[in-house]
PDB file of C-alpha atoms in Angstrom:
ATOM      1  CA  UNK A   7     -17.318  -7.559  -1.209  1.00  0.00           C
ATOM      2  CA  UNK A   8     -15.658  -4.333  -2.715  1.00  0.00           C
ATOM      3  CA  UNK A   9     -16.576  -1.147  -0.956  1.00  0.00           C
ATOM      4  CA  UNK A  10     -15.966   0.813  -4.899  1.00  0.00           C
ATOM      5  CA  UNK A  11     -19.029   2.521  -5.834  1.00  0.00           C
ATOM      6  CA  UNK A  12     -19.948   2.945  -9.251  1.00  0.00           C
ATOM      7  CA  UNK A  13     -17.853   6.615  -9.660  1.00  0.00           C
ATOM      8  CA  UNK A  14     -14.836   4.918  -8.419  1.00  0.00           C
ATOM      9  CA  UNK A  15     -11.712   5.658 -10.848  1.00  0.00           C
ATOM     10  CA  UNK A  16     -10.940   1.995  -9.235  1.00  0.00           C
ATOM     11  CA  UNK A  17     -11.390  -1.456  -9.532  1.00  0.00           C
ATOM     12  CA  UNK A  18      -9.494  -4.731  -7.666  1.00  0.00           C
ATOM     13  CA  UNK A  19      -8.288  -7.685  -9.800  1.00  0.00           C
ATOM     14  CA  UNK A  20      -5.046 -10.031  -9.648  1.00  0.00           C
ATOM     15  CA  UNK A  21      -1.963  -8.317 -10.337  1.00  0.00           C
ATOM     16  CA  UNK A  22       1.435  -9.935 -12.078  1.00  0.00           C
ATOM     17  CA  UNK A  23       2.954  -7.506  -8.861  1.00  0.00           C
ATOM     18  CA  UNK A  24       1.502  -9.368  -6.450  1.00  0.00           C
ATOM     19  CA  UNK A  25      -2.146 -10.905  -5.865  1.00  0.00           C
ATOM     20  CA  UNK A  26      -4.230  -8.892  -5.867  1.00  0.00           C
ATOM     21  CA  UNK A  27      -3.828  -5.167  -7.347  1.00  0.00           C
ATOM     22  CA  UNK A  28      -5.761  -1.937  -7.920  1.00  0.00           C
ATOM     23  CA  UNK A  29      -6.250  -0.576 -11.326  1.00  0.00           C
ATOM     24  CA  UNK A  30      -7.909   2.552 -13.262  1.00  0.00           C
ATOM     25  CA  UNK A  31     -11.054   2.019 -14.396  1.00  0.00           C
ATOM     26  CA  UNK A  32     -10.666   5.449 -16.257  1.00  0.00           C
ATOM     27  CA  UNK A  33      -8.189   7.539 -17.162  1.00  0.00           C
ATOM     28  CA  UNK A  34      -6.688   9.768 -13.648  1.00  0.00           C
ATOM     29  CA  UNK A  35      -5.008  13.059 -14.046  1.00  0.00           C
ATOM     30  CA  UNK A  36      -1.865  13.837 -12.075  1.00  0.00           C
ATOM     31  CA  UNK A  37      -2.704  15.143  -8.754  1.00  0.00           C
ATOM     32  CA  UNK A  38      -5.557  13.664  -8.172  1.00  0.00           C
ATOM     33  CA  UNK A  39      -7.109  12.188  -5.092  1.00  0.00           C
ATOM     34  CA  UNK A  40      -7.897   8.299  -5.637  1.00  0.00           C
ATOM     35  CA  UNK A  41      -8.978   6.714  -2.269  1.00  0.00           C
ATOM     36  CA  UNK A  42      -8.636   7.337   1.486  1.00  0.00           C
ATOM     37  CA  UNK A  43      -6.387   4.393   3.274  1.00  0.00           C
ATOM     38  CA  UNK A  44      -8.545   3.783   5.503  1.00  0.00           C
ATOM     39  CA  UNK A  45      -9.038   0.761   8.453  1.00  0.00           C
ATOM     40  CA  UNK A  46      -8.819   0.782  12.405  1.00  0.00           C
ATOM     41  CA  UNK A  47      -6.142   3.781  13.976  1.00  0.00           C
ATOM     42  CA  UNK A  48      -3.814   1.644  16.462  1.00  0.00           C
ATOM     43  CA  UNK A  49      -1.355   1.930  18.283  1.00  0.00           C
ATOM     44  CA  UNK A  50       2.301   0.521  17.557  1.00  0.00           C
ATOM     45  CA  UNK A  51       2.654  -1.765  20.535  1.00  0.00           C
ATOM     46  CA  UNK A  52      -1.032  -3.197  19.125  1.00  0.00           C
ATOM     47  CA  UNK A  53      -0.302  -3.233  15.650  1.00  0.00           C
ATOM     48  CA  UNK A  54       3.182  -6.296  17.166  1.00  0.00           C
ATOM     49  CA  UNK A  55       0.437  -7.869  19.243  1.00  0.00           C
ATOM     50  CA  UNK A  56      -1.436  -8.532  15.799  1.00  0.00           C
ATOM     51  CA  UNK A  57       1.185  -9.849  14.141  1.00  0.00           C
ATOM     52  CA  UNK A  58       1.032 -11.212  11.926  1.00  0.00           C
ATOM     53  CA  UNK A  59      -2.154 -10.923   9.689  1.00  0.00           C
ATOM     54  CA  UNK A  60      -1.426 -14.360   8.282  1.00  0.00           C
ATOM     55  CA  UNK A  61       1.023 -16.647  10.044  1.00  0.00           C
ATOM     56  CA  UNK A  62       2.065 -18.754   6.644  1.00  0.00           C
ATOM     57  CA  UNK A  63       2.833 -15.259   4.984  1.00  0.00           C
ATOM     58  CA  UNK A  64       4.006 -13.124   8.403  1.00  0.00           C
ATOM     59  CA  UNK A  65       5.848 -10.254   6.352  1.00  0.00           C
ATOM     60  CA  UNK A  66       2.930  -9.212   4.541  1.00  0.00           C
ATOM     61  CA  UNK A  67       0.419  -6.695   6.736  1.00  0.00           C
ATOM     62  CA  UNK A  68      -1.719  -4.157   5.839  1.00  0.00           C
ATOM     63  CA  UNK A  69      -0.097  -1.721   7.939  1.00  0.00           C
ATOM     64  CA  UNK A  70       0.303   1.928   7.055  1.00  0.00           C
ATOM     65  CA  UNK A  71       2.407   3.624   9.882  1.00  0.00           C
ATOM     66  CA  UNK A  72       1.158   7.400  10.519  1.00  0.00           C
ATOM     67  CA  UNK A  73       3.583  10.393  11.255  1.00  0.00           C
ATOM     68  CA  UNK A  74       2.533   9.913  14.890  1.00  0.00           C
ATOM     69  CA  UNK A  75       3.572   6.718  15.559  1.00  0.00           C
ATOM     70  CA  UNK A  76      -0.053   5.316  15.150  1.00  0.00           C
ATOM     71  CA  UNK A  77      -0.948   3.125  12.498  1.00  0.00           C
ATOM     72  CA  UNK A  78      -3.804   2.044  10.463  1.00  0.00           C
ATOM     73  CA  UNK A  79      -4.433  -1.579  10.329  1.00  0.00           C
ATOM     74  CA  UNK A  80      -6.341  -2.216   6.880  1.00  0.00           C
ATOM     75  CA  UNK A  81      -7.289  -5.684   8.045  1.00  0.00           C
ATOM     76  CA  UNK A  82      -9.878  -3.957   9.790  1.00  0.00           C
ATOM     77  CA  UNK A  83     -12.585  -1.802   8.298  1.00  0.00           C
ATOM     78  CA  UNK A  84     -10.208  -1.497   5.441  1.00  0.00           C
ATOM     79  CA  UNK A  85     -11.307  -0.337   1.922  1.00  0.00           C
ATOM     80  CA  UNK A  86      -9.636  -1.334  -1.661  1.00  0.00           C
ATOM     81  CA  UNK A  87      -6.846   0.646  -0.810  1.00  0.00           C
ATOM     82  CA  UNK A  88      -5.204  -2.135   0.933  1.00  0.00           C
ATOM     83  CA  UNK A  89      -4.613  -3.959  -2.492  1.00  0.00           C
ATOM     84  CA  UNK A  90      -2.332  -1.442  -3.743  1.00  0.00           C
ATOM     85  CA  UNK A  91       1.016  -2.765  -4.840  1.00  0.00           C
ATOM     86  CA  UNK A  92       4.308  -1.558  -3.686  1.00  0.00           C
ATOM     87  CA  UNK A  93       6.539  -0.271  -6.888  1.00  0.00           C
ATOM     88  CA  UNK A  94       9.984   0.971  -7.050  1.00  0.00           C
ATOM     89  CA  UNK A  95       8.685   3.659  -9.424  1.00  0.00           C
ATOM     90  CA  UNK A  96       4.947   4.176  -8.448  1.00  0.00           C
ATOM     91  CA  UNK A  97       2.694   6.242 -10.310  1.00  0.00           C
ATOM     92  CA  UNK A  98       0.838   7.463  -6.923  1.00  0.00           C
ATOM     93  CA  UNK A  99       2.134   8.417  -3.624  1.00  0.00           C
ATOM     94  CA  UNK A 100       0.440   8.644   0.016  1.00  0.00           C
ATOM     95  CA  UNK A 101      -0.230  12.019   1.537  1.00  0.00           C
ATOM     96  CA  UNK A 102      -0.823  12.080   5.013  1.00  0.00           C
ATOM     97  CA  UNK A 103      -3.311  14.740   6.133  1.00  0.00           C
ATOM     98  CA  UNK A 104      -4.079  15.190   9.659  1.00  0.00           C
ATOM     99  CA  UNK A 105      -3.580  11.514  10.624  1.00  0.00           C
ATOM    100  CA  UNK A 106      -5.514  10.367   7.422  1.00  0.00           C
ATOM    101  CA  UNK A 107      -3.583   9.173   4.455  1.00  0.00           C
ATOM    102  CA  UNK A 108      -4.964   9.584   0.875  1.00  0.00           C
ATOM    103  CA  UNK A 109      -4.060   8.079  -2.239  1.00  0.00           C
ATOM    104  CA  UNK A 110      -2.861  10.606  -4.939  1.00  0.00           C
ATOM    105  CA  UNK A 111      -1.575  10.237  -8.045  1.00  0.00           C
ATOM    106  CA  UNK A 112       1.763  11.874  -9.091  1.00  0.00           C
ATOM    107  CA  UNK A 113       1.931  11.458 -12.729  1.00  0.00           C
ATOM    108  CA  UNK A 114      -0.876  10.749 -15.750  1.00  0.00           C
ATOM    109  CA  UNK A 115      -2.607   7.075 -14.568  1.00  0.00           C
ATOM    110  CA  UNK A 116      -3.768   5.361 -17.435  1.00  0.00           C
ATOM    111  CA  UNK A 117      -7.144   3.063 -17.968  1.00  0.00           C
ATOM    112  CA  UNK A 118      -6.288  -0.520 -17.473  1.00  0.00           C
ATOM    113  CA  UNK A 119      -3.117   0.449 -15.285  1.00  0.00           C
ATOM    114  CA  UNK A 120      -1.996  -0.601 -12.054  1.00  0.00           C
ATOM    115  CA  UNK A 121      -2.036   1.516  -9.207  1.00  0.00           C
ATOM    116  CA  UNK A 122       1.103   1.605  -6.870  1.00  0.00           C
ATOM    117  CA  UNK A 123       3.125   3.205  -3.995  1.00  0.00           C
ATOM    118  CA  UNK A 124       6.573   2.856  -2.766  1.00  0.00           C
ATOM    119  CA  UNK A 125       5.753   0.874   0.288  1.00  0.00           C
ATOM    120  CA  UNK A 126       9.185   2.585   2.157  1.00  0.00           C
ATOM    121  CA  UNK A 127       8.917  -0.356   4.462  1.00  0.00           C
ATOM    122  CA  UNK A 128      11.408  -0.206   7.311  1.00  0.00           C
ATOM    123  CA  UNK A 129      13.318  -2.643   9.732  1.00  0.00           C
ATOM    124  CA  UNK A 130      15.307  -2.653  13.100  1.00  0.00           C
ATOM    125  CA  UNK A 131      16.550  -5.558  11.790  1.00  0.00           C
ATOM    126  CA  UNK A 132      20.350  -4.846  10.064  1.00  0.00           C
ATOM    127  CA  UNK A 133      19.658  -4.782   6.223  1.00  0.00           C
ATOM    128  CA  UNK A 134      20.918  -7.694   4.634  1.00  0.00           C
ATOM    129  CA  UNK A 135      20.283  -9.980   1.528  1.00  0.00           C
ATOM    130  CA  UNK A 136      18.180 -12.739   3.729  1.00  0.00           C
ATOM    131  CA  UNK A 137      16.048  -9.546   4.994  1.00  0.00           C
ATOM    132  CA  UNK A 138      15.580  -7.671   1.532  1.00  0.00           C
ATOM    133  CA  UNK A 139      14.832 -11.230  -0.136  1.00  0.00           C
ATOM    134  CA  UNK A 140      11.792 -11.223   2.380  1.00  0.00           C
ATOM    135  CA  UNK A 141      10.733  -8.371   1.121  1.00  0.00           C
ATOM    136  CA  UNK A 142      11.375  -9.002  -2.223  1.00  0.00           C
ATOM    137  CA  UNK A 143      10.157  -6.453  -5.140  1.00  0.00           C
ATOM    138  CA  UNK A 144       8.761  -7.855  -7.925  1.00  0.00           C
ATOM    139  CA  UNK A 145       7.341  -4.529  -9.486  1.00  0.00           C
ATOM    140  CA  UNK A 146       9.672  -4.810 -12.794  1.00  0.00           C
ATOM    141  CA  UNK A 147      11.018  -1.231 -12.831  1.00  0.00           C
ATOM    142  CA  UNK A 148      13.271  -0.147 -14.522  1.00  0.00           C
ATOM    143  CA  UNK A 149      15.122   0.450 -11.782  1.00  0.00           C
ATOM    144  CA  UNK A 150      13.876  -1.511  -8.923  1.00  0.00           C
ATOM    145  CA  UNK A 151      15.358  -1.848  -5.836  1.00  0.00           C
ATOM    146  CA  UNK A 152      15.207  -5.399  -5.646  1.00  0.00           C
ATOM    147  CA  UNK A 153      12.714  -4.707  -2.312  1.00  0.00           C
ATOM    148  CA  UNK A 154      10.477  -3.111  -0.763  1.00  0.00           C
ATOM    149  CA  UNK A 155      12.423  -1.890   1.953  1.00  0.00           C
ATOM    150  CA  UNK A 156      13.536   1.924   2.223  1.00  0.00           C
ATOM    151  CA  UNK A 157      17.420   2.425   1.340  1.00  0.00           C
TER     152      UNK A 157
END
């Protein structure tokens, strides 16, 4: 069941990104506030005991790590949010606000496009091609980094 009501500037379908994606269901001016990430506030050493959300796809959470080390875990009480795609060249970006991240856009969003954010996903893990391929990009930038993980 989607939690969108009927003013939403959102709606959740499959994505060529990746599954499922969020897109405009009106046009969005740059700037603007689109959704709350929202879910249950945990802490890190919680957030490894879930791990992962699904063991036949373990590098795919929905995770958002907070400024303070917490992080929200989408899984749980999450909203549409959590089907935002990752993009090398996203047309929205999070802003974290007193432990509460919101959805904004930073350019002109289209009716009919995707959503996205750059995911900035991290690793203590050394970075090499076996760990960017698991986090492989497939948002078709221009100039994609060829993953989701940060540089």
């Amino acid at each position: 069941m989607s939690h969108t009501n009927v003013l939403s500037p959102i709606h959740v379908h499959s994505s060529d990104v990746h599954g499922k994606g969020v897109f405009a269901t009106r046009h969005i001016a740059a700037g603007e506030r689109v959704i709350e990430y929202v879910g249950e506030v945990i802490t890190m050493a919680e957030a490894i005991r879930r791990h992962p959300h699904d063991a036949s796809n373990p590098d795919h959470t929905f995770y958002f790590h907070l400024d303070d080390g917490l992080v929200i875990d989408a899984l749980y009480g999450g909203n549409d949010s959590k089907w935002i795609n990752h993009s090398c060249r996203p047309n929205c970006v999070p802003d974290e606000r007193k432990g509460r991240i919101f959805i904004m856009t930073r350019r002109p969003v289209f009716k009919g496009e995707e959503l996205t954010f750059d995911y900035g996903l991290f690793s203590d893990e050394p970075m090499t091609e076996a760990l960017k391929a698991r986090y492989v990009c497939r948002c078709g930038a221009a100039k994609c980094r060829g993953t989701m993980l940060s540089d």
